[in-house]
Amino acid sequence: MLYPSSDSLRKNIDSKYSLVSVAAKRARNMQEKGEKGTLTSYHSIKFVGQALEEIAAGHLLMKQPVEGIEYEDEK
């Protein structure tokens, strides 16, 4: 069985697309910018797995878009 389960991930972010997008952005920041993780220990050694663990723990959430604002990563 994989950790974290898709059910535990979907409790924090309801859309599969949004879940993948948030995890990918976090993993990229951890890898390219050298950002440290928010958890004290991880089951996974890979950045994507670590990002998914942060989502399951509730440390990483998706921002709700604000109407009329263009975010830097959307340009």
Coordinates of C-alpha atoms in Angstrom, one line a residue:
M1 CA 0.0 0.0 0.0
L2 CA 1.3 3.4 -0.9
Y3 CA 1.7 6.2 1.7
P4 CA 0.0 8.5 1.9
S5 CA -3.2 7.1 0.6
S6 CA -5.3 8.9 -1.9
D7 CA -8.2 9.1 0.5
S8 CA -6.1 11.0 3.1
L9 CA -4.8 13.4 0.4
R10 CA -8.3 14.1 -0.9
K11 CA -9.4 15.2 2.6
N12 CA -7.3 18.3 2.3
I13 CA -7.5 19.0 -1.5
D14 CA -10.6 17.7 -3.1
S15 CA -9.7 17.9 -6.8
K16 CA -7.2 15.4 -8.3
Y17 CA -5.9 18.0 -10.7
S18 CA -5.3 20.5 -7.9
L19 CA -3.6 17.8 -5.8
V20 CA -1.2 17.0 -8.5
S21 CA -0.6 20.7 -9.3
V22 CA 0.1 21.6 -5.6
A23 CA 2.4 18.6 -5.1
A24 CA 4.4 19.3 -8.3
K25 CA 4.9 22.9 -7.4
R26 CA 6.1 22.1 -3.9
A27 CA 8.4 19.3 -5.1
R28 CA 9.9 21.6 -7.7
N29 CA 10.5 24.3 -5.0
M30 CA 12.1 21.7 -2.7
Q31 CA 14.4 20.5 -5.5
E32 CA 15.4 23.6 -7.3
K33 CA 15.3 26.2 -4.5
G34 CA 16.5 23.9 -1.8
E35 CA 13.5 24.6 0.5
K36 CA 13.4 22.6 3.7
G37 CA 10.5 20.3 4.4
T38 CA 7.9 21.2 7.0
L39 CA 7.8 17.8 8.6
T40 CA 10.4 16.4 11.0
S41 CA 10.7 13.1 9.2
Y42 CA 9.5 11.6 5.9
H43 CA 8.8 8.1 4.7
S44 CA 9.8 9.0 1.1
I45 CA 13.2 10.1 -0.1
K46 CA 11.8 11.7 -3.2
F47 CA 10.6 15.2 -3.4
V48 CA 7.2 14.4 -4.8
G49 CA 6.6 11.9 -2.1
Q50 CA 7.6 14.4 0.6
A51 CA 5.3 17.0 -0.9
L52 CA 2.4 14.5 -0.8
E53 CA 3.2 13.7 2.9
E54 CA 3.1 17.4 3.7
I55 CA -0.4 17.6 2.0
A56 CA -1.6 14.6 4.0
A57 CA -0.3 16.1 7.3
G58 CA -2.2 19.3 6.5
H59 CA 1.0 21.4 6.3
L60 CA 0.4 22.2 2.6
L61 CA -2.9 23.6 1.4
M62 CA -4.1 25.1 -1.9
K63 CA -4.7 28.8 -2.0
Q64 CA -8.1 29.9 -3.2
P65 CA -7.9 32.2 -6.2
V66 CA -8.9 35.8 -5.8
E67 CA -11.0 37.3 -8.7
G68 CA -9.1 39.8 -10.8
I69 CA -5.6 39.0 -9.5
E70 CA -3.0 37.4 -11.7
Y71 CA -0.6 35.4 -9.7
E72 CA 3.1 35.3 -10.5
D73 CA 3.1 31.6 -11.4
E74 CA 0.3 32.1 -13.9
K75 CA 2.1 34.5 -16.2

